[in-house]
CSV table of C-alpha atoms in Angstrom, one decimal:
chain,number,residue,atom,x,y,z
A,1,MET,CA,-23.4,126.3,2.9
A,2,SER,CA,-26.1,123.9,3.7
A,3,GLN,CA,-24.4,121.1,1.7
A,4,CYS,CA,-21.1,121.6,3.6
A,5,SER,CA,-23.0,121.6,6.8
A,6,GLY,CA,-24.7,118.3,5.8
A,7,PHE,CA,-21.4,116.7,4.8
A,8,GLU,CA,-19.9,117.6,8.1
A,9,ASP,CA,-22.8,116.0,9.8
A,10,VAL,CA,-22.3,112.8,7.8
A,11,MET,CA,-18.6,112.8,8.7
A,12,LYS,CA,-19.4,113.4,12.3
A,13,THR,CA,-21.9,110.6,12.2
A,14,GLY,CA,-19.4,108.2,10.6
A,15,GLU,CA,-16.7,109.1,13.1
A,16,SER,CA,-19.2,108.6,15.8
A,17,MET,CA,-20.1,105.2,14.4
A,18,ILE,CA,-16.4,104.3,14.1
A,19,GLN,CA,-15.9,105.3,17.7
A,20,LEU,CA,-18.9,103.4,18.7
A,21,ILE,CA,-17.7,100.3,16.9
A,22,LYS,CA,-14.2,100.6,18.4
A,23,SER,CA,-15.6,101.2,21.8
A,24,SER,CA,-17.8,98.1,21.4
A,25,LYS,CA,-16.8,94.4,21.7
A,26,ALA,CA,-17.8,93.6,18.1
A,27,VAL,CA,-14.1,93.4,17.0
A,28,ASP,CA,-13.3,91.0,19.8
A,29,THR,CA,-16.3,88.9,19.0
A,30,LEU,CA,-15.4,88.8,15.3
A,31,GLN,CA,-11.8,87.9,16.2
A,32,MET,CA,-13.0,85.2,18.5
A,33,LEU,CA,-15.3,83.8,15.8
A,34,ARG,CA,-12.5,83.8,13.3
A,35,GLU,CA,-10.3,81.9,15.8
A,36,LYS,CA,-13.1,79.4,16.5
A,37,GLN,CA,-13.7,79.0,12.8
A,38,LYS,CA,-10.0,78.3,12.2
A,39,SER,CA,-9.9,75.9,15.1
A,40,PHE,CA,-13.0,74.1,13.8
A,41,PHE,CA,-11.4,74.0,10.3
A,42,ASP,CA,-8.2,72.6,11.7
A,43,ARG,CA,-10.1,69.9,13.7
A,44,HIS,CA,-12.1,69.1,10.6
A,45,LEU,CA,-8.9,68.6,8.6
A,46,GLU,CA,-7.4,66.5,11.4
A,47,THR,CA,-10.6,64.4,11.6
A,48,LYS,CA,-10.7,64.0,7.9
A,49,LYS,CA,-7.0,62.9,7.9
A,50,ILE,CA,-7.7,60.4,10.7
A,51,ILE,CA,-10.8,59.0,9.0
A,52,THR,CA,-8.8,58.7,5.7
A,53,GLN,CA,-6.0,56.8,7.5
A,54,LEU,CA,-8.6,54.6,9.3
A,55,LEU,CA,-10.3,53.9,5.9
A,56,ASN,CA,-6.9,53.0,4.4
A,57,ASP,CA,-6.1,50.8,7.3
A,58,LEU,CA,-9.5,49.1,7.0
A,59,VAL,CA,-8.9,48.5,3.3
A,60,GLN,CA,-5.5,47.0,4.0
A,61,CYS,CA,-6.9,44.8,6.8
A,62,GLU,CA,-9.7,43.6,4.4
A,63,GLU,CA,-7.0,42.8,1.8
A,64,LYS,CA,-4.9,40.9,4.3
A,65,VAL,CA,-8.0,39.1,5.6
A,66,GLY,CA,-9.1,38.3,2.1
A,67,GLN,CA,-5.6,37.0,1.2
A,68,LYS,CA,-5.5,34.9,4.4
A,69,LEU,CA,-8.9,33.5,3.5
A,70,LEU,CA,-7.6,32.6,0.0
A,71,ASP,CA,-4.5,31.0,1.6
A,72,VAL,CA,-6.7,29.1,4.0
A,73,GLU,CA,-8.9,27.8,1.2
A,74,VAL,CA,-5.8,26.7,-0.8
A,75,GLN,CA,-4.4,24.9,2.3
A,76,LYS,CA,-7.8,23.4,2.9
A,77,SER,CA,-8.1,22.1,-0.7
A,78,GLN,CA,-4.6,20.7,-0.5
A,79,ALA,CA,-5.3,19.1,2.9
A,80,GLU,CA,-8.5,17.5,1.4
A,81,ARG,CA,-6.5,16.2,-1.5
A,82,GLU,CA,-3.9,14.8,0.8
A,83,LEU,CA,-6.6,13.2,3.0
A,84,VAL,CA,-8.2,11.6,-0.1
A,85,SER,CA,-4.7,10.3,-1.2
A,86,LEU,CA,-4.0,9.0,2.3
A,87,GLU,CA,-7.4,7.2,2.4
A,88,GLN,CA,-6.7,5.6,-0.9
A,89,GLU,CA,-3.3,4.5,0.3
A,90,LEU,CA,-4.9,3.2,3.4
A,91,GLN,CA,-7.4,1.2,1.4
A,92,GLN,CA,-4.6,-0.2,-0.8
A,93,CYS,CA,-2.6,-1.2,2.3
A,94,ILE,CA,-5.7,-2.8,3.8
A,95,ALA,CA,-6.3,-4.8,0.6
A,96,ARG,CA,-2.6,-5.8,0.4
A,97,SER,CA,-2.7,-6.8,4.1
A,98,GLN,CA,-5.8,-8.9,3.5
A,99,THR,CA,-4.1,-10.5,0.4
A,100,MET,CA,-1.0,-11.2,2.4
A,101,ASP,CA,-3.0,-12.6,5.2
A,102,SER,CA,-4.8,-15.0,2.8
A,103,GLU,CA,-1.5,-15.9,1.2
A,104,LEU,CA,0.0,-16.4,4.6
A,105,GLN,CA,-2.9,-18.7,5.6
A,106,PHE,CA,-2.5,-20.6,2.4
A,107,LEU,CA,1.3,-21.0,2.9
A,108,GLN,CA,0.7,-22.1,6.5
A,109,GLY,CA,-1.7,-24.7,5.2
A,110,GLU,CA,0.8,-25.8,2.6
A,111,LEU,CA,3.5,-26.0,5.3
A,112,GLU,CA,1.3,-28.1,7.5
A,113,SER,CA,0.5,-30.3,4.6
A,114,LEU,CA,4.3,-30.6,3.8
A,115,ARG,CA,5.0,-31.4,7.4
A,116,ASP,CA,2.3,-34.1,7.3
A,117,SER,CA,3.7,-35.5,4.1
A,118,GLU,CA,7.2,-35.4,5.5
A,119,GLN,CA,6.0,-37.3,8.6
A,120,GLU,CA,4.3,-39.9,6.4
A,121,LEU,CA,7.5,-40.2,4.2
A,122,GLN,CA,9.6,-40.6,7.4
A,123,THR,CA,7.2,-43.3,8.6
A,124,LEU,CA,7.2,-45.0,5.2
A,125,GLN,CA,11.0,-44.7,5.0
A,126,GLN,CA,11.2,-46.3,8.4
A,127,GLU,CA,8.9,-49.1,7.3
A,128,VAL,CA,11.0,-49.6,4.1
A,129,ASN,CA,14.1,-49.6,6.1
A,130,ASP,CA,12.6,-52.2,8.4
A,131,ASP,CA,11.4,-54.3,5.5
A,132,THR,CA,14.8,-53.9,3.8
A,133,THR,CA,16.6,-55.1,6.8
A,134,GLU,CA,14.3,-58.2,7.1
A,135,VAL,CA,13.1,-58.9,3.6
A,136,ILE,CA,16.1,-58.3,1.3
A,137,PRO,CA,18.4,-60.8,2.9
A,138,SER,CA,15.6,-63.3,2.9
A,139,ALA,CA,14.8,-62.5,-0.8
A,140,ILE,CA,18.5,-62.8,-1.7
A,141,TYR,CA,18.6,-66.2,0.0
A,142,MET,CA,15.5,-67.4,-1.8
A,143,ALA,CA,16.8,-66.1,-5.2
A,144,GLN,CA,20.1,-67.9,-4.6
A,145,LEU,CA,18.3,-71.1,-3.5
A,146,TYR,CA,16.0,-70.8,-6.6
A,147,HIS,CA,19.0,-70.4,-8.9
A,148,GLN,CA,20.7,-73.4,-7.4
A,149,VAL,CA,17.6,-75.5,-7.8
A,150,THR,CA,16.4,-74.3,-11.2
A,151,LYS,CA,19.7,-73.4,-12.8
A,152,ILE,CA,17.9,-70.5,-14.5
A,153,LYS,CA,19.4,-67.0,-14.9
A,154,TRP,CA,16.8,-64.4,-15.6
A,155,GLU,CA,17.0,-61.2,-17.7
A,156,TYR,CA,15.3,-58.3,-16.0
A,157,ASP,CA,15.5,-55.6,-18.7
A,158,VAL,CA,12.4,-56.9,-20.5
A,159,GLU,CA,8.7,-56.0,-20.6
A,160,PRO,CA,6.7,-57.1,-17.6
A,161,HIS,CA,4.7,-59.8,-19.4
A,162,ILE,CA,7.9,-61.4,-20.8
A,163,LEU,CA,9.9,-64.1,-19.0
A,164,LYS,CA,13.3,-64.3,-20.5
A,165,GLY,CA,16.4,-66.0,-19.4
A,166,VAL,CA,18.7,-69.0,-19.8
A,167,HIS,CA,18.6,-72.5,-18.2
A,168,TYR,CA,22.0,-73.9,-17.6
A,169,GLY,CA,21.6,-77.7,-17.7
A,170,ALA,CA,24.3,-80.3,-17.2
A,171,ASP,CA,25.2,-80.4,-20.8
A,172,LEU,CA,23.2,-77.7,-22.6
A,173,ALA,CA,22.2,-74.1,-22.1
A,174,THR,CA,18.6,-73.5,-23.1
A,175,PRO,CA,17.1,-70.0,-23.7
A,176,ILE,CA,13.7,-69.2,-22.2
A,177,ASN,CA,11.4,-66.7,-23.8
A,178,ILE,CA,7.8,-66.9,-22.6
A,179,ASP,CA,5.0,-64.3,-23.3
A,180,THR,CA,2.8,-64.7,-20.2
A,181,SER,CA,0.1,-62.5,-21.7
A,182,THR,CA,-0.8,-65.3,-24.2
A,183,ARG,CA,-0.6,-68.3,-21.9
A,184,SER,CA,-2.2,-69.3,-18.7
A,185,PRO,CA,-0.2,-69.3,-15.4
A,186,CYS,CA,-0.5,-73.1,-15.2
A,187,SER,CA,1.0,-73.5,-18.6
A,188,VAL,CA,3.9,-71.2,-17.8
A,189,SER,CA,4.5,-73.0,-14.5
A,190,ASP,CA,4.5,-76.4,-16.2
A,191,GLU,CA,7.0,-75.3,-18.8
A,192,LEU,CA,9.4,-73.8,-16.1
A,193,TRP,CA,9.1,-77.0,-14.0
A,194,ARG,CA,10.3,-79.1,-16.9
A,195,PHE,CA,13.8,-77.3,-16.6
A,196,VAL,CA,14.1,-78.5,-13.0
A,197,SER,CA,15.9,-81.8,-12.5
A,198,THR,CA,14.1,-84.3,-10.4
A,199,GLU,CA,17.3,-86.1,-9.6
A,200,TRP,CA,18.5,-85.1,-6.1
């Protein structure tokens, strides 16, 4: 009897506690905590997702920047090589220009020299023309006069120190062959004068 009475007391106490819990705000507080925990968890997941996306974007940006840096380095190296090549071509052009300037100066000097020579030749030609106009007719006259007086016809296709020709006398043609290198001018002159007739 006493045990049943004690059990009933426990049941009553439990029911009283349940009523007390139900009548209290503990359930509402627990529900609110669960909702806050869920909201916090959702925000955590969203934040994690955003951070992950930001990290992925950062990695992609770093890769793009790295690739751009590599491209810039390649372009820089190529530009440096082109600059060196252009400088070499410029030096070669300067050297060729200097060589051409030297050649041009030399050719200008040669041209001036040729002009001077041409002027001298023209002057000499004019002098020869003047001499030809005045001297040749006189020389022809003297040669004809000499031939008429001496009656000697000279051969000109001989060596310079040989006097060769034919004296046409009144009755006889006499050959002349004198080596002037072995005789004195007076001796040569005397021998030639012997062909000249003194009868006028």
